mmCIF file of C-alpha atoms in Angstrom:
data_model
loop_
_atom_site.group_PDB
_atom_site.id
_atom_site.type_symbol
_atom_site.label_atom_id
_atom_site.label_comp_id
_atom_site.label_asym_id
_atom_site.label_seq_id
_atom_site.Cartn_x
_atom_site.Cartn_y
_atom_site.Cartn_z
ATOM 1 C CA MET H 1 162.756 137.007 199.224
ATOM 2 C CA ILE H 2 164.221 134.763 196.536
ATOM 3 C CA THR H 3 160.946 132.843 196.322
ATOM 4 C CA CYS H 4 159.028 136.072 195.845
ATOM 5 C CA PHE H 5 161.410 137.191 193.099
ATOM 6 C CA VAL H 6 161.089 133.831 191.328
ATOM 7 C CA LEU H 7 157.286 134.067 191.463
ATOM 8 C CA ILE H 8 157.342 137.579 190.004
ATOM 9 C CA VAL H 9 159.638 136.485 187.173
ATOM 10 C CA LEU H 10 157.450 133.430 186.541
ATOM 11 C CA CYS H 11 154.311 135.583 186.396
ATOM 12 C CA LEU H 12 155.991 137.952 183.934
ATOM 13 C CA ILE H 13 157.016 135.059 181.723
ATOM 14 C CA ILE H 14 153.483 133.636 181.766
ATOM 15 C CA TYR H 15 152.041 137.054 180.954
ATOM 16 C CA ILE H 16 154.420 137.596 178.045
ATOM 17 C CA MET H 17 153.771 134.103 176.688
ATOM 18 C CA THR H 18 149.960 134.264 176.937
ATOM 19 C CA ARG H 19 149.126 137.895 176.161
ATOM 20 C CA HIS H 20 147.273 138.716 172.973
ATOM 21 C CA LYS H 21 149.697 139.615 170.206
ATOM 22 C CA PRO H 22 148.647 142.558 168.031
ATOM 23 C CA VAL H 23 148.060 141.686 164.385
ATOM 24 C CA HIS H 24 148.898 144.382 161.857
ATOM 25 C CA LEU H 25 147.959 144.657 158.214
ATOM 26 C CA ILE H 26 151.095 145.724 156.370
ATOM 27 C CA ASP H 27 149.448 146.088 152.961
ATOM 28 C CA TYR H 28 147.222 144.293 150.474
ATOM 29 C CA ALA H 29 146.943 144.027 146.689
ATOM 30 C CA CYS H 30 143.823 143.628 144.558
ATOM 31 C CA TYR H 31 144.056 141.907 141.178
ATOM 32 C CA HIS H 32 143.164 144.029 138.158
ATOM 33 C CA PRO H 33 142.359 141.878 135.105
ATOM 34 C CA PRO H 34 143.573 143.010 131.664
ATOM 35 C CA ALA H 35 141.237 145.154 129.559
ATOM 36 C CA HIS H 36 140.746 142.490 126.869
ATOM 37 C CA LEU H 37 138.798 140.377 129.394
ATOM 38 C CA GLN H 38 136.132 143.045 129.914
ATOM 39 C CA ALA H 39 132.560 141.868 129.377
ATOM 40 C CA PRO H 40 130.084 144.733 128.804
ATOM 41 C CA THR H 41 126.400 143.889 129.215
ATOM 42 C CA GLN H 42 125.545 143.492 125.530
ATOM 43 C CA TYR H 43 128.717 141.510 124.883
ATOM 44 C CA TYR H 44 127.885 139.156 127.763
ATOM 45 C CA LEU H 45 124.321 138.600 126.506
ATOM 46 C CA GLU H 46 125.469 137.938 122.945
ATOM 47 C CA ARG H 47 128.007 135.407 124.187
ATOM 48 C CA ALA H 48 125.438 133.714 126.431
ATOM 49 C CA LYS H 49 122.971 133.424 123.550
ATOM 50 C CA ALA H 50 125.612 132.194 121.107
ATOM 51 C CA LEU H 51 126.503 129.371 123.468
ATOM 52 C CA GLY H 52 122.992 128.029 122.919
ATOM 53 C CA ASN H 53 122.024 127.866 126.575
ATOM 54 C CA LEU H 54 119.299 130.535 126.523
ATOM 55 C CA ASP H 55 115.777 130.515 125.166
ATOM 56 C CA GLU H 56 114.079 133.880 124.672
ATOM 57 C CA SER H 57 112.586 133.847 128.172
ATOM 58 C CA SER H 58 115.930 133.117 129.833
ATOM 59 C CA PHE H 59 117.681 135.697 127.668
ATOM 60 C CA GLU H 60 115.195 138.382 128.676
ATOM 61 C CA PHE H 61 115.479 137.356 132.331
ATOM 62 C CA GLN H 62 119.265 137.756 132.336
ATOM 63 C CA ARG H 63 119.006 141.063 130.497
ATOM 64 C CA LYS H 64 116.702 142.437 133.206
ATOM 65 C CA ILE H 65 118.944 141.105 135.969
ATOM 66 C CA LEU H 66 121.982 142.817 134.461
ATOM 67 C CA GLU H 67 120.098 146.090 134.017
ATOM 68 C CA ARG H 68 119.169 146.118 137.703
ATOM 69 C CA SER H 69 122.317 144.502 139.079
ATOM 70 C CA GLY H 70 124.464 147.568 139.635
ATOM 71 C CA LEU H 71 127.255 146.139 137.465
ATOM 72 C CA GLY H 72 128.964 148.500 135.039
ATOM 73 C CA GLU H 73 130.454 147.949 131.600
ATOM 74 C CA GLU H 74 134.044 147.227 132.684
ATOM 75 C CA THR H 75 133.722 144.026 134.715
ATOM 76 C CA HIS H 76 135.752 141.000 133.617
ATOM 77 C CA LEU H 77 135.104 137.382 132.706
ATOM 78 C CA PRO H 78 137.842 134.727 132.450
ATOM 79 C CA LYS H 79 139.391 133.971 129.076
ATOM 80 C CA ALA H 80 137.609 130.612 128.717
ATOM 81 C CA LEU H 81 134.167 132.257 128.803
ATOM 82 C CA HIS H 82 135.062 134.673 126.005
ATOM 83 C CA CYS H 83 135.392 131.729 123.620
ATOM 84 C CA ILE H 84 132.598 130.208 121.524
ATOM 85 C CA PRO H 85 132.123 127.423 122.304
ATOM 86 C CA SER H 86 133.164 127.892 125.916
ATOM 87 C CA GLN H 87 136.537 126.394 126.804
ATOM 88 C CA ALA H 88 135.692 125.906 130.460
ATOM 89 C CA SER H 89 137.751 123.021 131.824
ATOM 90 C CA MET H 90 139.922 122.124 134.775
ATOM 91 C CA VAL H 91 142.944 123.406 132.842
ATOM 92 C CA THR H 92 141.444 126.812 132.002
ATOM 93 C CA ALA H 93 140.014 127.121 135.515
ATOM 94 C CA ARG H 94 143.483 126.573 136.935
ATOM 95 C CA GLU H 95 144.867 129.165 134.503
ATOM 96 C CA GLU H 96 142.321 131.746 135.684
ATOM 97 C CA THR H 97 143.110 131.133 139.338
ATOM 98 C CA GLU H 98 146.869 131.242 138.764
ATOM 99 C CA GLN H 99 146.591 134.575 136.937
ATOM 100 C CA VAL H 100 144.535 136.095 139.745
ATOM 101 C CA MET H 101 146.525 134.716 142.682
ATOM 102 C CA PHE H 102 149.992 135.238 141.249
ATOM 103 C CA GLY H 103 149.073 138.663 139.874
ATOM 104 C CA ALA H 104 147.923 139.850 143.308
ATOM 105 C CA LEU H 105 150.799 138.193 145.176
ATOM 106 C CA ASP H 106 153.463 139.560 142.825
ATOM 107 C CA ASN H 107 152.167 143.070 143.481
ATOM 108 C CA LEU H 108 151.980 142.441 147.231
ATOM 109 C CA PHE H 109 155.541 141.174 147.548
ATOM 110 C CA TYR H 110 156.808 144.003 145.345
ATOM 111 C CA SER H 111 155.016 146.781 147.237
ATOM 112 C CA THR H 112 155.982 145.482 150.690
ATOM 113 C CA ASN H 113 159.502 144.325 149.777
ATOM 114 C CA VAL H 114 158.865 141.120 151.720
ATOM 115 C CA ASN H 115 160.769 137.971 150.810
ATOM 116 C CA PRO H 116 158.309 135.077 150.254
ATOM 117 C CA GLN H 117 160.714 132.901 152.253
ATOM 118 C CA ASP H 118 159.791 134.930 155.344
ATOM 119 C CA ILE H 119 156.115 133.936 155.171
ATOM 120 C CA GLY H 120 155.225 131.607 158.041
ATOM 121 C CA VAL H 121 151.455 131.274 157.538
ATOM 122 C CA LEU H 122 149.428 130.969 154.325
ATOM 123 C CA VAL H 123 145.624 130.842 154.151
ATOM 124 C CA VAL H 124 143.804 130.613 150.808
ATOM 125 C CA ASN H 125 140.032 130.791 150.441
ATOM 126 C CA CYS H 126 138.134 129.934 147.265
ATOM 127 C CA THR H 127 134.604 128.584 147.498
ATOM 128 C CA LEU H 128 133.909 126.768 144.232
ATOM 129 C CA PHE H 129 137.285 125.598 142.919
ATOM 130 C CA ASP H 130 139.093 122.956 144.935
ATOM 131 C CA PRO H 131 141.694 121.205 142.744
ATOM 132 C CA THR H 132 144.473 118.815 143.682
ATOM 133 C CA PRO H 133 147.183 119.953 144.327
ATOM 134 C CA SER H 134 145.421 122.653 146.321
ATOM 135 C CA LEU H 135 145.537 126.378 145.618
ATOM 136 C CA SER H 136 147.749 126.890 148.660
ATOM 137 C CA ALA H 137 150.133 124.232 147.320
ATOM 138 C CA MET H 138 150.245 126.094 143.990
ATOM 139 C CA ILE H 139 151.374 129.234 145.834
ATOM 140 C CA VAL H 140 153.958 127.338 147.895
ATOM 141 C CA HIS H 141 155.382 125.867 144.683
ATOM 142 C CA LYS H 142 155.343 129.130 142.712
ATOM 143 C CA TYR H 143 157.118 131.227 145.354
ATOM 144 C CA LYS H 144 159.231 128.419 146.852
ATOM 145 C CA LEU H 145 157.860 129.053 150.328
ATOM 146 C CA ARG H 146 159.682 127.401 153.207
ATOM 147 C CA SER H 147 159.005 123.777 154.059
ATOM 148 C CA ASP H 148 157.658 124.434 157.570
ATOM 149 C CA ILE H 149 154.997 126.924 156.434
ATOM 150 C CA LYS H 150 151.571 126.541 158.046
ATOM 151 C CA SER H 151 149.328 126.471 154.957
ATOM 152 C CA PHE H 152 145.555 126.095 154.775
ATOM 153 C CA ASN H 153 143.015 125.919 151.955
ATOM 154 C CA LEU H 154 139.410 126.935 152.740
ATOM 155 C CA GLY H 155 136.684 125.850 150.315
ATOM 156 C CA GLY H 156 132.894 125.922 150.112
ATOM 157 C CA MET H 157 132.482 128.705 152.686
ATOM 158 C CA GLY H 158 130.898 131.396 150.520
ATOM 159 C CA CYS H 159 131.461 135.088 150.000
ATOM 160 C CA SER H 160 132.228 135.728 153.674
ATOM 161 C CA SER H 161 135.170 133.321 153.734
ATOM 162 C CA GLY H 162 137.705 136.129 153.338
ATOM 163 C CA VAL H 163 136.999 137.298 156.884
ATOM 164 C CA ILE H 164 137.154 133.672 158.048
ATOM 165 C CA ALA H 165 140.594 133.371 156.431
ATOM 166 C CA VAL H 166 141.792 136.531 158.200
ATOM 167 C CA ASP H 167 140.465 135.136 161.493
ATOM 168 C CA LEU H 168 142.341 131.869 160.978
ATOM 169 C CA ALA H 169 145.537 133.744 160.126
ATOM 170 C CA LYS H 170 145.098 135.959 163.192
ATOM 171 C CA ASN H 171 144.740 132.930 165.468
ATOM 172 C CA LEU H 172 147.806 131.267 163.973
ATOM 173 C CA LEU H 173 149.818 134.442 164.517
ATOM 174 C CA GLN H 174 149.037 134.178 168.230
ATOM 175 C CA PHE H 175 151.052 130.944 168.397
ATOM 176 C CA HIS H 176 153.788 131.531 165.842
ATOM 177 C CA ARG H 177 156.017 134.406 166.851
ATOM 178 C CA ASN H 178 157.761 137.025 164.770
ATOM 179 C CA THR H 179 156.377 136.032 161.387
ATOM 180 C CA TYR H 180 154.186 137.044 158.467
ATOM 181 C CA ALA H 181 150.867 135.610 157.331
ATOM 182 C CA VAL H 182 149.484 135.880 153.811
ATOM 183 C CA VAL H 183 145.763 135.584 153.111
ATOM 184 C CA MET H 184 144.733 135.004 149.493
ATOM 185 C CA SER H 185 141.009 135.535 148.818
ATOM 186 C CA THR H 186 139.661 134.659 145.386
ATOM 187 C CA GLU H 187 136.910 132.888 143.465
ATOM 188 C CA ASN H 188 136.920 130.908 140.244
ATOM 189 C CA VAL H 189 134.398 131.906 137.586
ATOM 190 C CA THR H 190 135.433 129.524 134.800
ATOM 191 C CA LEU H 191 133.878 126.407 136.339
ATOM 192 C CA SER H 192 131.114 128.084 138.350
ATOM 193 C CA THR H 193 128.994 129.101 135.349
ATOM 194 C CA TYR H 194 125.482 127.637 135.397
ATOM 195 C CA SER H 195 124.218 126.239 132.081
ATOM 196 C CA GLY H 196 120.746 125.006 133.060
ATOM 197 C CA ASP H 197 117.330 126.660 132.743
ATOM 198 C CA ASN H 198 116.623 127.430 136.421
ATOM 199 C CA LYS H 199 116.309 131.201 136.348
ATOM 200 C CA SER H 200 117.242 131.734 139.988
ATOM 201 C CA MET H 201 120.537 129.947 139.374
ATOM 202 C CA MET H 202 121.284 132.123 136.341
ATOM 203 C CA ILE H 203 121.756 135.105 138.631
ATOM 204 C CA THR H 204 125.229 133.885 139.599
ATOM 205 C CA ASN H 205 126.248 134.010 135.922
ATOM 206 C CA CYS H 206 125.162 137.640 135.763
ATOM 207 C CA MET H 207 126.814 138.766 138.991
ATOM 208 C CA PHE H 208 130.130 136.964 139.503
ATOM 209 C CA ARG H 209 133.272 138.330 137.900
ATOM 210 C CA VAL H 210 137.048 137.792 138.010
ATOM 211 C CA GLY H 211 138.878 139.175 141.034
ATOM 212 C CA GLY H 212 141.026 138.436 144.058
ATOM 213 C CA ALA H 213 143.064 140.062 146.806
ATOM 214 C CA ALA H 214 146.263 139.185 148.676
ATOM 215 C CA ILE H 215 146.696 140.459 152.239
ATOM 216 C CA LEU H 216 149.906 140.604 154.295
ATOM 217 C CA LEU H 217 149.555 140.377 158.087
ATOM 218 C CA SER H 218 152.321 140.532 160.672
ATOM 219 C CA ASN H 219 152.831 140.037 164.402
ATOM 220 C CA LYS H 220 156.368 141.448 164.292
ATOM 221 C CA TYR H 221 156.974 144.277 166.743
ATOM 222 C CA VAL H 222 159.116 146.164 164.229
ATOM 223 C CA ASP H 223 156.293 146.212 161.663
ATOM 224 C CA ARG H 224 153.937 148.327 163.730
ATOM 225 C CA HIS H 225 155.527 151.493 162.325
ATOM 226 C CA ARG H 226 154.974 150.656 158.656
ATOM 227 C CA ALA H 227 151.620 148.872 158.965
ATOM 228 C CA LYS H 228 148.510 150.473 157.507
ATOM 229 C CA TYR H 229 145.985 148.980 159.922
ATOM 230 C CA LYS H 230 145.653 147.107 163.182
ATOM 231 C CA LEU H 231 143.099 144.314 163.525
ATOM 232 C CA VAL H 232 140.783 145.147 166.418
ATOM 233 C CA HIS H 233 137.959 142.596 166.338
ATOM 234 C CA ILE H 234 136.576 139.743 164.274
ATOM 235 C CA VAL H 235 133.019 138.549 164.854
ATOM 236 C CA ARG H 236 131.687 135.470 163.089
ATOM 237 C CA THR H 237 128.038 134.441 162.982
ATOM 238 C CA HIS H 238 126.840 131.115 161.548
ATOM 239 C CA ARG H 239 123.112 130.382 161.226
ATOM 240 C CA GLY H 240 123.597 126.868 159.886
ATOM 241 C CA LEU H 241 121.459 125.411 162.707
ATOM 242 C CA ASP H 242 118.363 126.950 161.117
ATOM 243 C CA ASP H 243 116.969 125.202 158.007
ATOM 244 C CA LYS H 244 115.964 128.395 156.211
ATOM 245 C CA SER H 245 119.326 129.995 156.864
ATOM 246 C CA PHE H 246 121.228 126.854 155.877
ATOM 247 C CA LYS H 247 119.472 126.735 152.503
ATOM 248 C CA CYS H 248 119.812 130.453 151.900
ATOM 249 C CA ILE H 249 122.313 131.416 149.222
ATOM 250 C CA TYR H 250 121.392 134.969 148.603
ATOM 251 C CA GLN H 251 122.629 135.064 145.014
ATOM 252 C CA GLU H 252 119.681 132.830 144.107
ATOM 253 C CA GLN H 253 116.694 135.002 144.941
ATOM 254 C CA ASP H 254 116.502 138.556 146.186
ATOM 255 C CA GLU H 255 113.676 137.861 148.639
ATOM 256 C CA THR H 256 115.344 134.843 150.212
ATOM 257 C CA GLY H 257 118.659 136.631 150.273
ATOM 258 C CA ILE H 258 117.404 139.715 152.065
ATOM 259 C CA VAL H 259 115.849 137.499 154.755
ATOM 260 C CA GLY H 260 119.216 135.780 155.198
ATOM 261 C CA VAL H 261 121.078 139.071 155.346
ATOM 262 C CA SER H 262 118.675 140.411 157.970
ATOM 263 C CA LEU H 263 118.937 137.320 160.184
ATOM 264 C CA GLY H 264 122.718 137.139 159.992
ATOM 265 C CA LEU H 265 123.150 140.867 160.507
ATOM 266 C CA LYS H 266 120.904 140.925 163.588
ATOM 267 C CA ILE H 267 122.956 138.277 165.393
ATOM 268 C CA ASN H 268 126.292 139.647 164.235
ATOM 269 C CA ILE H 269 125.684 143.211 165.425
ATOM 270 C CA THR H 270 124.393 141.886 168.759
ATOM 271 C CA THR H 271 127.868 140.425 169.297
ATOM 272 C CA LEU H 272 129.863 143.217 167.688
ATOM 273 C CA GLY H 273 127.968 146.101 169.309
ATOM 274 C CA PRO H 274 129.314 145.735 172.875
ATOM 275 C CA LEU H 275 132.864 145.592 171.507
ATOM 276 C CA VAL H 276 132.797 148.821 169.509
ATOM 277 C CA LEU H 277 129.839 151.031 170.479
ATOM 278 C CA PRO H 278 129.861 153.910 172.985
ATOM 279 C CA ILE H 279 128.294 153.081 176.379
ATOM 280 C CA LYS H 280 125.153 155.130 175.655
ATOM 281 C CA GLU H 281 124.425 153.166 172.479
ATOM 282 C CA GLN H 282 125.136 149.868 174.239
ATOM 283 C CA LEU H 283 122.629 150.683 177.005
ATOM 284 C CA HIS H 284 119.926 151.734 174.553
ATOM 285 C CA PHE H 285 120.421 148.571 172.522
ATOM 286 C CA PHE H 286 120.530 146.344 175.628
ATOM 287 C CA ILE H 287 117.338 147.810 177.121
ATOM 288 C CA THR H 288 115.283 147.286 173.969
ATOM 289 C CA MET H 289 116.656 143.763 173.606
ATOM 290 C CA VAL H 290 115.673 142.892 177.207
ATOM 291 C CA VAL H 291 112.189 144.346 176.746
ATOM 292 C CA LYS H 292 111.704 142.312 173.568
ATOM 293 C CA LYS H 293 112.847 139.164 175.387
ATOM 294 C CA LEU H 294 110.699 139.659 178.511
ATOM 295 C CA PHE H 295 107.627 140.957 176.754
ATOM 296 C CA ARG H 296 107.417 139.026 173.541
ATOM 297 C CA LYS H 297 104.139 140.702 172.572
ATOM 298 C CA SER H 298 105.637 144.144 173.006
ATOM 299 C CA LYS H 299 105.281 146.354 169.933
ATOM 300 C CA MET H 300 108.545 148.126 170.718
ATOM 301 C CA LYS H 301 110.765 148.048 167.654
ATOM 302 C CA MET H 302 114.221 146.559 167.999
ATOM 303 C CA TYR H 303 116.683 149.419 168.374
ATOM 304 C CA ILE H 304 119.365 149.494 165.710
ATOM 305 C CA PRO H 305 122.543 150.986 167.209
ATOM 306 C CA ASP H 306 124.152 153.886 165.423
ATOM 307 C CA PHE H 307 127.275 152.182 164.124
ATOM 308 C CA LYS H 308 128.363 155.462 162.578
ATOM 309 C CA LEU H 309 129.499 156.324 166.116
ATOM 310 C CA ALA H 310 131.785 153.282 166.082
ATOM 311 C CA PHE H 311 133.067 153.295 162.493
ATOM 312 C CA ASP H 312 134.161 155.883 159.969
ATOM 313 C CA HIS H 313 134.168 153.621 156.920
ATOM 314 C CA PHE H 314 132.011 150.672 155.848
ATOM 315 C CA CYS H 315 133.090 147.922 153.452
ATOM 316 C CA ILE H 316 129.904 145.950 152.748
ATOM 317 C CA HIS H 317 130.317 142.874 150.561
ATOM 318 C CA ALA H 318 129.325 143.842 147.018
ATOM 319 C CA GLY H 319 127.082 140.833 146.490
ATOM 320 C CA GLY H 320 124.420 142.784 144.655
ATOM 321 C CA ARG H 321 122.522 146.024 144.680
ATOM 322 C CA GLY H 322 119.757 144.542 146.871
ATOM 323 C CA VAL H 323 122.228 143.515 149.575
ATOM 324 C CA ILE H 324 123.823 146.961 149.662
ATOM 325 C CA ASP H 325 120.391 148.632 149.731
ATOM 326 C CA GLU H 326 119.336 146.454 152.671
ATOM 327 C CA LEU H 327 122.443 147.252 154.709
ATOM 328 C CA GLU H 328 122.142 150.960 153.949
ATOM 329 C CA LYS H 329 118.564 150.867 155.231
ATOM 330 C CA SER H 330 119.116 148.544 158.206
ATOM 331 C CA LEU H 331 122.157 150.400 159.532
ATOM 332 C CA GLN H 332 120.770 153.828 158.603
ATOM 333 C CA LEU H 333 123.842 154.669 156.563
ATOM 334 C CA SER H 334 124.286 157.550 154.159
ATOM 335 C CA SER H 335 125.017 157.230 150.441
ATOM 336 C CA VAL H 336 128.647 158.149 151.184
ATOM 337 C CA HIS H 337 128.985 155.235 153.619
ATOM 338 C CA VAL H 338 127.948 152.706 150.951
ATOM 339 C CA GLU H 339 129.675 154.453 148.046
ATOM 340 C CA ALA H 340 132.686 152.130 148.138
ATOM 341 C CA SER H 341 130.425 149.069 147.922
ATOM 342 C CA ARG H 342 128.340 150.437 145.055
ATOM 343 C CA MET H 343 131.366 151.586 143.070
ATOM 344 C CA THR H 344 133.135 148.251 143.580
ATOM 345 C CA LEU H 345 130.051 146.396 142.349
ATOM 346 C CA GLN H 346 129.860 148.686 139.329
ATOM 347 C CA ARG H 347 133.545 148.483 138.431
ATOM 348 C CA PHE H 348 134.401 144.867 139.274
ATOM 349 C CA GLY H 349 131.100 143.032 139.808
ATOM 350 C CA ASN H 350 130.699 140.482 142.576
ATOM 351 C CA THR H 351 134.238 139.219 143.167
ATOM 352 C CA SER H 352 133.035 137.152 146.140
ATOM 353 C CA SER H 353 135.195 137.281 149.281
ATOM 354 C CA SER H 354 137.688 139.764 147.838
ATOM 355 C CA SER H 355 135.106 142.528 147.271
ATOM 356 C CA ILE H 356 135.676 144.067 150.726
ATOM 357 C CA TRP H 357 139.326 144.680 149.784
ATOM 358 C CA TYR H 358 138.440 146.413 146.519
ATOM 359 C CA GLU H 359 136.165 148.611 148.629
ATOM 360 C CA LEU H 360 138.934 149.449 151.081
ATOM 361 C CA ALA H 361 141.170 150.310 148.121
ATOM 362 C CA TYR H 362 138.432 152.614 146.775
ATOM 363 C CA ILE H 363 138.233 154.491 150.087
ATOM 364 C CA GLU H 364 142.012 154.882 150.134
ATOM 365 C CA SER H 365 142.066 156.062 146.514
ATOM 366 C CA LYS H 366 139.742 158.927 147.431
ATOM 367 C CA GLY H 367 142.124 160.088 150.168
ATOM 368 C CA ARG H 368 139.520 159.476 152.875
ATOM 369 C CA MET H 369 141.522 157.179 155.150
ATOM 370 C CA HIS H 370 143.144 159.030 158.036
ATOM 371 C CA LYS H 371 145.020 157.959 161.142
ATOM 372 C CA ASP H 372 142.740 156.458 163.829
ATOM 373 C CA ASP H 373 139.855 156.014 161.367
ATOM 374 C CA ARG H 374 137.858 152.868 162.105
ATOM 375 C CA VAL H 375 136.829 150.455 159.357
ATOM 376 C CA TRP H 376 134.082 147.832 159.378
ATOM 377 C CA GLN H 377 134.324 145.050 156.808
ATOM 378 C CA ILE H 378 131.140 142.995 156.741
ATOM 379 C CA ALA H 379 130.543 140.013 154.471
ATOM 380 C CA PHE H 380 127.732 137.532 153.915
ATOM 381 C CA GLY H 381 127.862 133.980 152.639
ATOM 382 C CA SER H 382 125.875 130.803 152.132
ATOM 383 C CA GLY H 383 125.081 128.735 155.156
ATOM 384 C CA PHE H 384 124.106 131.422 156.342
ATOM 385 C CA LYS H 385 127.186 133.276 157.570
ATOM 386 C CA CYS H 386 127.705 136.907 158.517
ATOM 387 C CA ASN H 387 131.270 137.859 159.390
ATOM 388 C CA SER H 388 132.759 141.175 160.492
ATOM 389 C CA ALA H 389 136.292 142.519 160.769
ATOM 390 C CA ALA H 390 137.051 145.792 162.553
ATOM 391 C CA TRP H 391 140.278 147.652 161.776
ATOM 392 C CA VAL H 392 141.848 150.920 162.877
ATOM 393 C CA ALA H 393 144.080 152.957 160.567
ATOM 394 C CA LEU H 394 147.562 153.551 161.960
ATOM 395 C CA LYS H 395 148.447 156.349 159.552
ATOM 396 C CA ASN H 396 147.048 158.665 156.919
ATOM 397 C CA VAL H 397 146.848 156.440 153.857
ATOM 398 C CA LYS H 398 147.883 158.277 150.726
ATOM 399 C CA PRO H 399 146.133 157.403 147.447
ATOM 400 C CA ALA H 400 148.244 155.098 145.300
ATOM 401 C CA SER H 401 149.943 156.927 142.445
#
């Protein structure tokens, strides 16, 4: 009898220690640059020409790119790129990143009333700027975070690295109990400007703009009542084994990029589908996939599941108008489903990994987020990576005043 009781207690302890701990999103904050850093199209072109980097052909190329890009007249460039000559340097790059990170984090800590000393996990992702001390060290120093904090700095992982950072934070929260995790997603524009004459590389100059987002996650039981969202799934797809995918950075050329998006999306939804789709959609998708595998010469088209049955809101990385168009077509979405992505691209430009958070903020600002609504954040990056995060709203989210 005693042995049986001991075994039951032991099993309960093992279950409690090994069970998956829910991860909740308490809140997030997107950085809004000051108005004096706005760079309307004509202003940008005049600055680019004044810097002496553009011949007439390159000038006309960038003008056409901007006209078709989907960017509006209120996107922002860092202070260093408003100067003639440009003052791009390690110092000004650090200043840009500090303004973005600290601006977002100040707002996050204020809105959540969380003491920075209570943060147990910190993950920062920034693809193109990797100084020493690291960006995560800059945050630890600024906010005097505790000495045993688990901090990580992700670099070189592209526009989808924000989802990767959330995944890393989620995994760390499975092992570190009763704590908060902060994810800081940003990109540095000051030192990522291309000054050569390769037209495909000029596209990054036209598209990338200042931005960043800070996200607060928690595994604390008491936080489930005030959290906005619960993390349901993260699916990561990496096509780095394939040469074409590895060399594909979709900001370079629309044609190459769309191929990369299509390849990454196909594999990602194959993994995500069984986790979120209704049984009927899963069966339909599975049958067509089996037929295509067994009968390679079959003319049956690959069935694209109706993800509108699984999600209410879509946050598609605002990498460019072509990327959004492709996802709208591939997933058979309506204009309303991609509205957040298009409006984010227009208002803020391509802010890299943080764009999916500006999109979520747009949906909330329209009063469209209701309790039990399901959200799909999907991002693409060089390599080629396609990463998805699925969330469920825990409350009706009121538009910020």
